[in-house]
CSV table of C-alpha atoms and ligand atoms in Angstrom, one decimal:
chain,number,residue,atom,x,y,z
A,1105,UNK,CA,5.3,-13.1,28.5
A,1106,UNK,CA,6.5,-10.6,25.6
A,1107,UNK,CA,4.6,-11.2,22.2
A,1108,UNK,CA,6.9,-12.4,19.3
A,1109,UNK,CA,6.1,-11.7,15.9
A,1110,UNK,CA,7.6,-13.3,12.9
A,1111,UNK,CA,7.9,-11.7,10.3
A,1112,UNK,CA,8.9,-12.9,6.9
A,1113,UNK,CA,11.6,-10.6,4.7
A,1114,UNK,CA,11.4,-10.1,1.6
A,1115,UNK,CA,14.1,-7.7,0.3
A,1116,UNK,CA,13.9,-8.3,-3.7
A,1117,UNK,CA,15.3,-6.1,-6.2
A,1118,UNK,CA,17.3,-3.0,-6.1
A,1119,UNK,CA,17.3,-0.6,-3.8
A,1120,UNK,CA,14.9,-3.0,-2.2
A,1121,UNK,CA,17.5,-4.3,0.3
A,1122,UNK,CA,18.9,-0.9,1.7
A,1123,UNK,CA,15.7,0.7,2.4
A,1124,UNK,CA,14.5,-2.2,4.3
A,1125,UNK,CA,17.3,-2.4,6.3
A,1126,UNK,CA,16.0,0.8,7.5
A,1127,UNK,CA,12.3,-0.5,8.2
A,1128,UNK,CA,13.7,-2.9,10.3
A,1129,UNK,CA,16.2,-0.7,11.9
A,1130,UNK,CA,12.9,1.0,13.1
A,1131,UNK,CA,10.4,-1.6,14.0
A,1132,UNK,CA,13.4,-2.8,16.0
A,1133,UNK,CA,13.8,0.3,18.8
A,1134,UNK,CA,9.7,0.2,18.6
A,1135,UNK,CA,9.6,-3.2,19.7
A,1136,UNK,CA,11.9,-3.1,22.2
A,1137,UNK,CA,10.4,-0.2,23.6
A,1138,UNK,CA,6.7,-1.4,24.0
A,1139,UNK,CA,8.0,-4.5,25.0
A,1140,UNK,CA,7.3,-7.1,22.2
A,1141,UNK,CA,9.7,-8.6,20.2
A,1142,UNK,CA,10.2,-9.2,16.3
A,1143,UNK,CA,11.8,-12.3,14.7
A,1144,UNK,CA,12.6,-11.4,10.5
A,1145,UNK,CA,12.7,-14.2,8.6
A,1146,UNK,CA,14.7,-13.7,5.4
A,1147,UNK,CA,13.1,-14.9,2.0
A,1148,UNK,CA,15.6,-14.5,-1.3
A,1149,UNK,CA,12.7,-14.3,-3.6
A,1150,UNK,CA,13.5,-11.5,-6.8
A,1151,UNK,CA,15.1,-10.8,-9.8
A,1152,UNK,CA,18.5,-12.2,-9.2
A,1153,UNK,CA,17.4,-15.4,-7.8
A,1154,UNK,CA,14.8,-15.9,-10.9
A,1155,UNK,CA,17.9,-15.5,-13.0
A,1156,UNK,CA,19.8,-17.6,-11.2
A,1157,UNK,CA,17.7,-20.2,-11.0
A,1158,UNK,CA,14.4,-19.6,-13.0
A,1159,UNK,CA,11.9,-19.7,-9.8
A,1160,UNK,CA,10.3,-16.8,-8.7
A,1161,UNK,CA,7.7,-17.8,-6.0
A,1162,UNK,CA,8.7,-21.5,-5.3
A,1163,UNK,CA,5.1,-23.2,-3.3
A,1164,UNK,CA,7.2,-23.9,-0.7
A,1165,UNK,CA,7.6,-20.6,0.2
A,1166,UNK,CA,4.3,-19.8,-0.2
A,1167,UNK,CA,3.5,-22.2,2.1
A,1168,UNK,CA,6.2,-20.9,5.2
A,1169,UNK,CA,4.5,-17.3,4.3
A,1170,UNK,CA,1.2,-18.6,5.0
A,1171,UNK,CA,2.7,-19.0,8.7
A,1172,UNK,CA,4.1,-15.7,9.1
A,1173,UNK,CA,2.6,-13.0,10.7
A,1174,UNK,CA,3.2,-9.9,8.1
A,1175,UNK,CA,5.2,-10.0,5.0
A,1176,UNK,CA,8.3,-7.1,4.7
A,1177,UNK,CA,8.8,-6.6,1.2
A,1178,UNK,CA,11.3,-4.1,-0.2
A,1179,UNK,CA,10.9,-4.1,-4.1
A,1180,UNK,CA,10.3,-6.5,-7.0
A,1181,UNK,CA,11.2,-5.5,-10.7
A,1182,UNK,CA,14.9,-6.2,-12.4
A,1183,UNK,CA,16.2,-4.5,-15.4
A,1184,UNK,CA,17.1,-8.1,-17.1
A,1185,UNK,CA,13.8,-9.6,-16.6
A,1186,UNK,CA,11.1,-9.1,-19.3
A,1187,UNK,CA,8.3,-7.1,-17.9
A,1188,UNK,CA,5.7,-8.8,-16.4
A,1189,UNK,CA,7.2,-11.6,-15.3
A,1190,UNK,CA,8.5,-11.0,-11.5
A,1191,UNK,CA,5.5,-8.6,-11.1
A,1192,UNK,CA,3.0,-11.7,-12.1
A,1193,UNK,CA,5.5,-14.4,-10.8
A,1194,UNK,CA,6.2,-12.6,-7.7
A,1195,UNK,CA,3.9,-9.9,-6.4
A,1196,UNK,CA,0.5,-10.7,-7.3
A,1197,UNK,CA,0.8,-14.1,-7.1
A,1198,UNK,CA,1.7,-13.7,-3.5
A,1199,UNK,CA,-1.7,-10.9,-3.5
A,1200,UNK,CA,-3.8,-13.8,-4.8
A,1201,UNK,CA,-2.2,-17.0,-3.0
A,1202,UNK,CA,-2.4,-15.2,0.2
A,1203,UNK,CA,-6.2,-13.8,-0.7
A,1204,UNK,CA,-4.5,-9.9,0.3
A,1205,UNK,CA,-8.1,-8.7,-1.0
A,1206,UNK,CA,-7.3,-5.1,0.1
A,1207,UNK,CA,-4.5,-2.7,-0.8
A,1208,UNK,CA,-4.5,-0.1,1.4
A,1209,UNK,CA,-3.0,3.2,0.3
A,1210,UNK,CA,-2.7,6.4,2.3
A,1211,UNK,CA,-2.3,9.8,0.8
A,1212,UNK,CA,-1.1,11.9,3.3
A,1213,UNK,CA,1.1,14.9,3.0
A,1214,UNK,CA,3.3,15.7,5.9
A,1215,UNK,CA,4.0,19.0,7.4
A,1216,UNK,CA,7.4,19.4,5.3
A,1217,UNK,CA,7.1,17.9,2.5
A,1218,UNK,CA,6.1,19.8,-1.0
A,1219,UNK,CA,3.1,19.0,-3.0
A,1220,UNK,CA,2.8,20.0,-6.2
A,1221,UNK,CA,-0.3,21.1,-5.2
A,1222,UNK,CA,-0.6,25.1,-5.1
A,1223,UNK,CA,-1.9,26.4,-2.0
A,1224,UNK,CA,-3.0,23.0,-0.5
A,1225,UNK,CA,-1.4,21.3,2.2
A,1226,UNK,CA,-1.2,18.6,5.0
A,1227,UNK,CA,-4.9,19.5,5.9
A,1228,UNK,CA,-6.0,19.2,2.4
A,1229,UNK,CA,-4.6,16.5,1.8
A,1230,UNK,CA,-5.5,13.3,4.0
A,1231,UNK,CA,-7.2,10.4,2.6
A,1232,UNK,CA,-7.0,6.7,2.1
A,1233,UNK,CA,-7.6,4.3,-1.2
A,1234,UNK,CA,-8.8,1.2,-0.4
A,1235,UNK,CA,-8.4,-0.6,-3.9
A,1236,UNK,CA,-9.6,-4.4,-4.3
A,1237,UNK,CA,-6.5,-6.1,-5.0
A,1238,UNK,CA,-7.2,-9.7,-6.1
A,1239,UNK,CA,-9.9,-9.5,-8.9
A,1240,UNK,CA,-10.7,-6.9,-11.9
A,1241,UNK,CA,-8.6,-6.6,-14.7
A,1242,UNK,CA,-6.2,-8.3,-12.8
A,1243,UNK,CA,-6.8,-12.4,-12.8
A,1244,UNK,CA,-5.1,-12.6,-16.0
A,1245,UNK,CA,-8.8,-13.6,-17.5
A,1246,UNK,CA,-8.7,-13.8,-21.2
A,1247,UNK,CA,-6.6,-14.5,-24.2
A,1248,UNK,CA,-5.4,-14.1,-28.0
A,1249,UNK,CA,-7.3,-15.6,-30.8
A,1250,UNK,CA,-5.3,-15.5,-33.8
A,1251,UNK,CA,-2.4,-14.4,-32.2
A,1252,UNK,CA,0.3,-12.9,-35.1
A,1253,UNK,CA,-2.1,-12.6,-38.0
A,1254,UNK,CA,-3.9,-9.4,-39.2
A,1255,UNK,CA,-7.2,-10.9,-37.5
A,1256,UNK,CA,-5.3,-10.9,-34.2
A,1257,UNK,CA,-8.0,-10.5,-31.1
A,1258,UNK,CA,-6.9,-9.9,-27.7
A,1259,UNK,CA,-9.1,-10.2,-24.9
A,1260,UNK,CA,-8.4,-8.8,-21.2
A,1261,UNK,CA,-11.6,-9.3,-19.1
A,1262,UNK,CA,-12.4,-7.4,-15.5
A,1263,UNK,CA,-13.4,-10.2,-13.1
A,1264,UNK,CA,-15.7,-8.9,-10.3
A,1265,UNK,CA,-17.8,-11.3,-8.2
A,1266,UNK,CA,-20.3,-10.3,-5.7
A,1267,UNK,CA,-18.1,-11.8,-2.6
A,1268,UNK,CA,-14.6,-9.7,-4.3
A,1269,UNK,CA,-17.2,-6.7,-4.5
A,1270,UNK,CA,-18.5,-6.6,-0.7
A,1271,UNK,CA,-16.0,-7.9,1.2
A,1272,UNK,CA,-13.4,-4.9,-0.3
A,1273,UNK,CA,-16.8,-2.5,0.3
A,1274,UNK,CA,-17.2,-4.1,3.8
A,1275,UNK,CA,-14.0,-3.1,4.6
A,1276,UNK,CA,-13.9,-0.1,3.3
A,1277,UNK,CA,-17.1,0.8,5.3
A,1278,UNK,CA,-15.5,-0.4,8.6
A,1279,UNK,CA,-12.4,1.1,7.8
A,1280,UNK,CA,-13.7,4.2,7.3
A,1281,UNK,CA,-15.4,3.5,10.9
A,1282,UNK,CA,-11.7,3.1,12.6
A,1283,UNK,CA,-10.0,6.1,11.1
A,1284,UNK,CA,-12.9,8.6,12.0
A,1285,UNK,CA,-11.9,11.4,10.4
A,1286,UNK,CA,-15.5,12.2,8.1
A,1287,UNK,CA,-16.9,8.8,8.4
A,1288,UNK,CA,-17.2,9.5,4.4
A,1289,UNK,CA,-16.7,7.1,1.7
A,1290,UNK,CA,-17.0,8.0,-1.8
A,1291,UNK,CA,-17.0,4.8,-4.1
A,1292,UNK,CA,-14.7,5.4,-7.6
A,1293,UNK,CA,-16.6,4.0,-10.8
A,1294,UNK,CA,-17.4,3.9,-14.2
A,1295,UNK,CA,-21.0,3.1,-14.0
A,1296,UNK,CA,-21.5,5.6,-17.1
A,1297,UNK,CA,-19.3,2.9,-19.3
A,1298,UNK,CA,-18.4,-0.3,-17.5
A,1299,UNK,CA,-22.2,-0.5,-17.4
A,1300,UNK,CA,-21.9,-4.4,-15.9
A,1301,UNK,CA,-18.8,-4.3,-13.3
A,1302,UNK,CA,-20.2,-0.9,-11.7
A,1303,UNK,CA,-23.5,-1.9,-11.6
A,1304,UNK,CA,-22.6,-4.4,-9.4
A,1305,UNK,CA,-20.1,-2.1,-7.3
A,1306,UNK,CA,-22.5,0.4,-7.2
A,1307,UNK,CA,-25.4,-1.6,-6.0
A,1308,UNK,CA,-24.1,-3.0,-3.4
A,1309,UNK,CA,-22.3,-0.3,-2.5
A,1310,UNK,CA,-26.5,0.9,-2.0
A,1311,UNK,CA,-27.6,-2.3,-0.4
A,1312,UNK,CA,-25.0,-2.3,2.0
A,1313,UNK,CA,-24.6,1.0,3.2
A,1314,UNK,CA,-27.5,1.4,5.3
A,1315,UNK,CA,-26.1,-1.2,7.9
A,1316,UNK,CA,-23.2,1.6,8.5
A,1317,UNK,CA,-25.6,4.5,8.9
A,1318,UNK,CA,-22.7,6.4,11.1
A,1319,UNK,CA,-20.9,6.4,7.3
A,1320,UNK,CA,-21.9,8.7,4.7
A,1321,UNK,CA,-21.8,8.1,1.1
A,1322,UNK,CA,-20.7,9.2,-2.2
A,1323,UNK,CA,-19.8,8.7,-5.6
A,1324,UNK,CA,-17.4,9.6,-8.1
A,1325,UNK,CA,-16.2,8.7,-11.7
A,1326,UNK,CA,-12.8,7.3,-11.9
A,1327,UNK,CA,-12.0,10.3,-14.3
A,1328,UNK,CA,-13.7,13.3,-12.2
A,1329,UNK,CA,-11.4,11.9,-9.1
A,1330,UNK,CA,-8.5,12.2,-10.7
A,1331,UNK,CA,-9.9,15.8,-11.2
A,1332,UNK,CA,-10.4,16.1,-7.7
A,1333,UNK,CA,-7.7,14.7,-6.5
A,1334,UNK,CA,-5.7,17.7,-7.7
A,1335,UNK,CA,-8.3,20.4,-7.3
A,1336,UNK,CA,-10.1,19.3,-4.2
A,1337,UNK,CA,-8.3,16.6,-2.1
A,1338,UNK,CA,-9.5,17.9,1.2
A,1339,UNK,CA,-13.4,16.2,-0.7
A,1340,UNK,CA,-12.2,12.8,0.3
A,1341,UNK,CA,-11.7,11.2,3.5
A,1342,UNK,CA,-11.6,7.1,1.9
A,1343,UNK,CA,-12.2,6.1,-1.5
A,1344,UNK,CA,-13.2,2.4,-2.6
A,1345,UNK,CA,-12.5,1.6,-5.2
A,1346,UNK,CA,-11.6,-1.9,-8.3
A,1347,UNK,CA,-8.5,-3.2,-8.8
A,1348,UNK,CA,-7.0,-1.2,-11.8
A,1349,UNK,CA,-8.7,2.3,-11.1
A,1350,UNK,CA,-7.1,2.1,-7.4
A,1351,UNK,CA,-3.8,1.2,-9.0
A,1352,UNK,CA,-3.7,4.7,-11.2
A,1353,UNK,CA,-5.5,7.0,-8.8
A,1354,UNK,CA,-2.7,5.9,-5.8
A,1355,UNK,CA,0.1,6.6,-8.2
A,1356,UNK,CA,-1.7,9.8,-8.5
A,1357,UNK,CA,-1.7,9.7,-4.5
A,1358,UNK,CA,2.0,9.6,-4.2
A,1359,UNK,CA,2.3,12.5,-6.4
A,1360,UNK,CA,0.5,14.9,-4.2
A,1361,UNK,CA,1.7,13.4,-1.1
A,1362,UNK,CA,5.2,13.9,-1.8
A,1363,UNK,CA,6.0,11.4,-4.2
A,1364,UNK,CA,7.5,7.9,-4.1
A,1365,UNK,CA,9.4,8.6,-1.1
A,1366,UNK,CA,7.1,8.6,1.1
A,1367,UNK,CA,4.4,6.3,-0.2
A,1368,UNK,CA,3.9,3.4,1.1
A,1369,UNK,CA,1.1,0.2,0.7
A,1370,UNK,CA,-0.5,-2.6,2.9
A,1371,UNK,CA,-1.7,-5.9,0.7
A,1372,UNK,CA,-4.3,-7.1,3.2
A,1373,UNK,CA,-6.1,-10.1,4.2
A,1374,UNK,CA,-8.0,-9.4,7.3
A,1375,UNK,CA,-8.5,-12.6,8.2
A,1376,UNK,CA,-4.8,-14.2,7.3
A,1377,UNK,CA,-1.6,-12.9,6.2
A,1378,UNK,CA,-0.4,-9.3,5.4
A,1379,UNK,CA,2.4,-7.6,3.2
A,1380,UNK,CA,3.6,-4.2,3.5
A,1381,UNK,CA,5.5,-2.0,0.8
A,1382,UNK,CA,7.1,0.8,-0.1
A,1383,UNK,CA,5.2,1.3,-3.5
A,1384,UNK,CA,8.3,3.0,-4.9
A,1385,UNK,CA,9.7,0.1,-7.1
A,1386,UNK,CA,13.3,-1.0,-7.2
A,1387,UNK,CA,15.2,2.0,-8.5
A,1388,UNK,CA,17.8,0.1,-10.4
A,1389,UNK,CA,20.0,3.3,-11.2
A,1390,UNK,CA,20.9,4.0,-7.2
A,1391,UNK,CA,20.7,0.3,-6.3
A,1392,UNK,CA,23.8,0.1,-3.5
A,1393,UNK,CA,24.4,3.8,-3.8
A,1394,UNK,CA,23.1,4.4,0.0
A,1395,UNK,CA,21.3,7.4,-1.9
A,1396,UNK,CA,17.7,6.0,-1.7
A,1397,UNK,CA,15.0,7.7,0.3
A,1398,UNK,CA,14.2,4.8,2.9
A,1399,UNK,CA,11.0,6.5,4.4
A,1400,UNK,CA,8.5,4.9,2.4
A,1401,UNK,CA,9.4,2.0,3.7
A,1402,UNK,CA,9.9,2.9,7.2
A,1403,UNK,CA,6.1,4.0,6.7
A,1404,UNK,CA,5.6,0.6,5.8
A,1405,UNK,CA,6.7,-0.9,9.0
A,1406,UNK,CA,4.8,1.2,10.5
A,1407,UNK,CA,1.2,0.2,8.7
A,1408,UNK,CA,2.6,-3.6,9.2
A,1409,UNK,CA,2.5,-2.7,13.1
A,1410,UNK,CA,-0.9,-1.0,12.8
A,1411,UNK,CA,-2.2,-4.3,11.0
A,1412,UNK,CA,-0.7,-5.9,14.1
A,1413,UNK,CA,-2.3,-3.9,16.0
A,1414,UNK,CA,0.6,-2.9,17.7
A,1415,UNK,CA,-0.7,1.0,17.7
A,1416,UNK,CA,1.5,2.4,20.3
A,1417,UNK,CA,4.7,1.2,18.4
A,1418,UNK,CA,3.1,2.4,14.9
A,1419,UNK,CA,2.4,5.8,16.5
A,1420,UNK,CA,6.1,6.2,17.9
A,1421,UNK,CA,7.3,5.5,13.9
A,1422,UNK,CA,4.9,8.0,12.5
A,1423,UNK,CA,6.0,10.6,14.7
A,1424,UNK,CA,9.3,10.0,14.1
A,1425,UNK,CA,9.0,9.9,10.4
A,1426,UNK,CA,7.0,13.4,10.8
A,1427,UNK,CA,9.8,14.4,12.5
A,1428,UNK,CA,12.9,13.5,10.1
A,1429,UNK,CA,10.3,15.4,7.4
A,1430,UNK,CA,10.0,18.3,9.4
A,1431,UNK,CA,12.8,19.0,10.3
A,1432,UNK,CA,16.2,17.2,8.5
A,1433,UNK,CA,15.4,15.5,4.9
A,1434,UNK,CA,16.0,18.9,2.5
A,1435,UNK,CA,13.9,16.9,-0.5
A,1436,UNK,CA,12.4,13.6,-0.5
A,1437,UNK,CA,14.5,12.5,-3.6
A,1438,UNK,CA,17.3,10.3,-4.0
A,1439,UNK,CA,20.4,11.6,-3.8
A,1440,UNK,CA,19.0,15.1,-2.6
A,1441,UNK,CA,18.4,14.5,0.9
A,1442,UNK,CA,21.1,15.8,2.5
A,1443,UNK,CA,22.0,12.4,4.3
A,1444,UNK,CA,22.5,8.9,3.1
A,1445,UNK,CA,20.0,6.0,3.2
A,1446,UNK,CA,21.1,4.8,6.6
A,1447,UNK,CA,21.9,8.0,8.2
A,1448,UNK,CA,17.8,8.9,8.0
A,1449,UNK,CA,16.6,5.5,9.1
A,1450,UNK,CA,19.5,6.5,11.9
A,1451,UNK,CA,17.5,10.0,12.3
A,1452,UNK,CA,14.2,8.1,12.7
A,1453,UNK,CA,15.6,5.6,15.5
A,1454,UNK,CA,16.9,8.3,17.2
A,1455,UNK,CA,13.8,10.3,17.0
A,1456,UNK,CA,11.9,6.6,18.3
A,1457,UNK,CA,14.1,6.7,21.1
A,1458,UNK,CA,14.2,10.6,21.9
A,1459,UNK,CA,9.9,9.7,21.7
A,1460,UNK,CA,10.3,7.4,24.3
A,1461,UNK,CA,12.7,9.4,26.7
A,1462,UNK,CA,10.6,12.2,26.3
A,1463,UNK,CA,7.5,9.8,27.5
A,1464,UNK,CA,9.6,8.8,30.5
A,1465,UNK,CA,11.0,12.1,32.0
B,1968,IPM,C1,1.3,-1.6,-7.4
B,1968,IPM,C2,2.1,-1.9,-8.6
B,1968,IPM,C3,1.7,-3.3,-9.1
B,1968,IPM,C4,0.3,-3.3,-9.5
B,1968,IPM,C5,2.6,-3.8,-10.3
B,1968,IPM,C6,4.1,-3.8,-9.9
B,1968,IPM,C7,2.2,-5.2,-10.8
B,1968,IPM,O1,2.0,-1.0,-9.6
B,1968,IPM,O2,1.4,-2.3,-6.4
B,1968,IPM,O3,0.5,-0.6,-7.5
B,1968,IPM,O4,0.0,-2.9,-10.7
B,1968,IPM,O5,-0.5,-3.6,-8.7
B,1969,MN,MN1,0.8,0.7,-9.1
């Protein structure tokens, strides 16, 4: 009997929409091609609907989501909605809800695409973040006293419990395991300063580590990797790392990978439900254009299919991805690709399916 996954859709905002379309497009031919099959389950959760009807994440959806087996999720963030709201309403209560304790960030440059790194390039520059993604600075912990008034304090405190710390450092350790590249993971601090959250990253990070001997170890400042990032990328095979330091260094990421159009995110629970993202945002200025660079979140169907463990199907997407880099997409940015949003996910299903003729001949 063919596996079926379902998978739930959530298009949102923007440009959100027209990019997945293109994800999908892909993780369609895949599918068919290694012989499971995909069921997408569309979910109208966003901007528009919130100002339509004031909901963002209803708990009945949350509920249906729990079910699913990945989450597809295009882009959340609408120029008529007050900051904070869809991104709290919306994307990290659906990180916390569904205990997604990881995000999972690769920084890899593809042969093709320009870094703004000088003189480094797709060997350099191949690592992954891991970045705890349901406590630190960002549980909402804290408050106003004397909110308004001249003796106004605000207080914004980084949660970080011993089970949040080792279970994002366990899977870091074993991650690093899996990919094999340097077995090397360097954890990404502030133990000079955040003298109580580090401290307890840092030693477990020590009391841990000697149960993954095959894994070596290291240590940087949050500050002296974002040195390194630019001057020495090629020093870092994973990175661990809290919630808010692995939300700057990966921005940093998609800069020296080739920017937002490629980047792409996995907010994982290993043990339940995952959701995948292109970590562009919503792009409200080329929203319907067909101008959008769709390949971050192609690259996000294929991580989904790697959580899936559908490896054969995720390979076939990441070579055809390599491929449309290589050899059609003259920039990565919007408008400047020299084809439209559907004509590359068009090049990468025909790519897929050149892949798989190629494989049969
Ligand atoms: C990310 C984003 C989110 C974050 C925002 C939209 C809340 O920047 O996924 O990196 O800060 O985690
Ligand atoms: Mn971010």
């Amino acid at each position: 009997m063919t596996k079926t996954y379902t998978i739930a859709v959530i298009p949102g905002d923007g440009t959100g929409p027209e990019v997945v379309a293109e994800g999908i497009k892909a993780l369609k031919v895949a599918s068919e091609i290694e012989n499971f099959s995909v069921t997408f389950v569309p979910y109208d959760l966003g901007g528009e609907r919130y100002l339509r009807t004031g909901e963002t994440l209803p708990a009945s959806a949350v509920d249906e989501l729990r079910r699913m087996d990945a989450i597809y999720l295009g882009a959340i963030g609408h120029p008529d909605v007050k900051p904070g709201i869809l991104e709290k309403g919306i994307l990290l209560s659906l990180r916390f809800e569904l205990d997604q304790y990881i995000n999972l960030r690769p920084v890899k440059l593809y042969p093709g695409v320009e870094t703004p790194l000088k003189e480094k390039g797709p060997e350099e520059i191949d690592f992954v973040v891991v970045r705890e993604n349901t406590e630190g600075l960002y549980t909402g912990s804290g408050g106003f006293l004397k909110k308004g008034t001249p003796h106004e304090v605000a207080i914004q405190e980084s949660i970080n419990t011993r089970m949040g710390v080792e279970r994002c450092l366990r899977y870091a350790f074993n991650f690093c395991r899996r990919r094999d590249k340097e077995r090397k993971l360097t954890l990404c601090g502030k133990t000079n300063v955040l003298t109580f959250a580090f401290d307890l990253w840092e030693r477990t990070f020590r009391e841990i580590s000697p149960e993954y001997p095959d894994v070596s170890t290291d240590y940087a400042h949050v500050d002296a990797t974002c040195m390194w990032m630019v001057k020495n990328p090629e020093w870092f095979d994973v990175i661990v790392t809290d919630n808010m330091f692995g939300d700057i260094i990966t921005d940093l990421g998609a800069m020296i990978q080739g920017g937002m159009g490629v980047a792409a995110g996995g907010n994982i629970n290993p043990e339940g439900v995952s959701m995948f993202e292109p970590i562009g945002g919503s792009a409200p200025k080329y929203t319907g254009k067909n101008m959008i660079n769709p390949i971050a979140a192609i690259c996000a169907a294929q991580m989904m299919l790697e959580e899936l463990e559908e490896y054969k199907a995720a390979q076939r997407i990441e070579k055809a991805v390599m491929k449309v880099l290589a050899r059609d997409l003259k920039s990565l940015s919007a408008g400047k690709m020299g084809y439209t949003t559907s004509e590359v996910g068009d090049l990468v299903k025909k790519y897929i399916l050149g892949g798989a003729k190629e494989d049969s001949a």
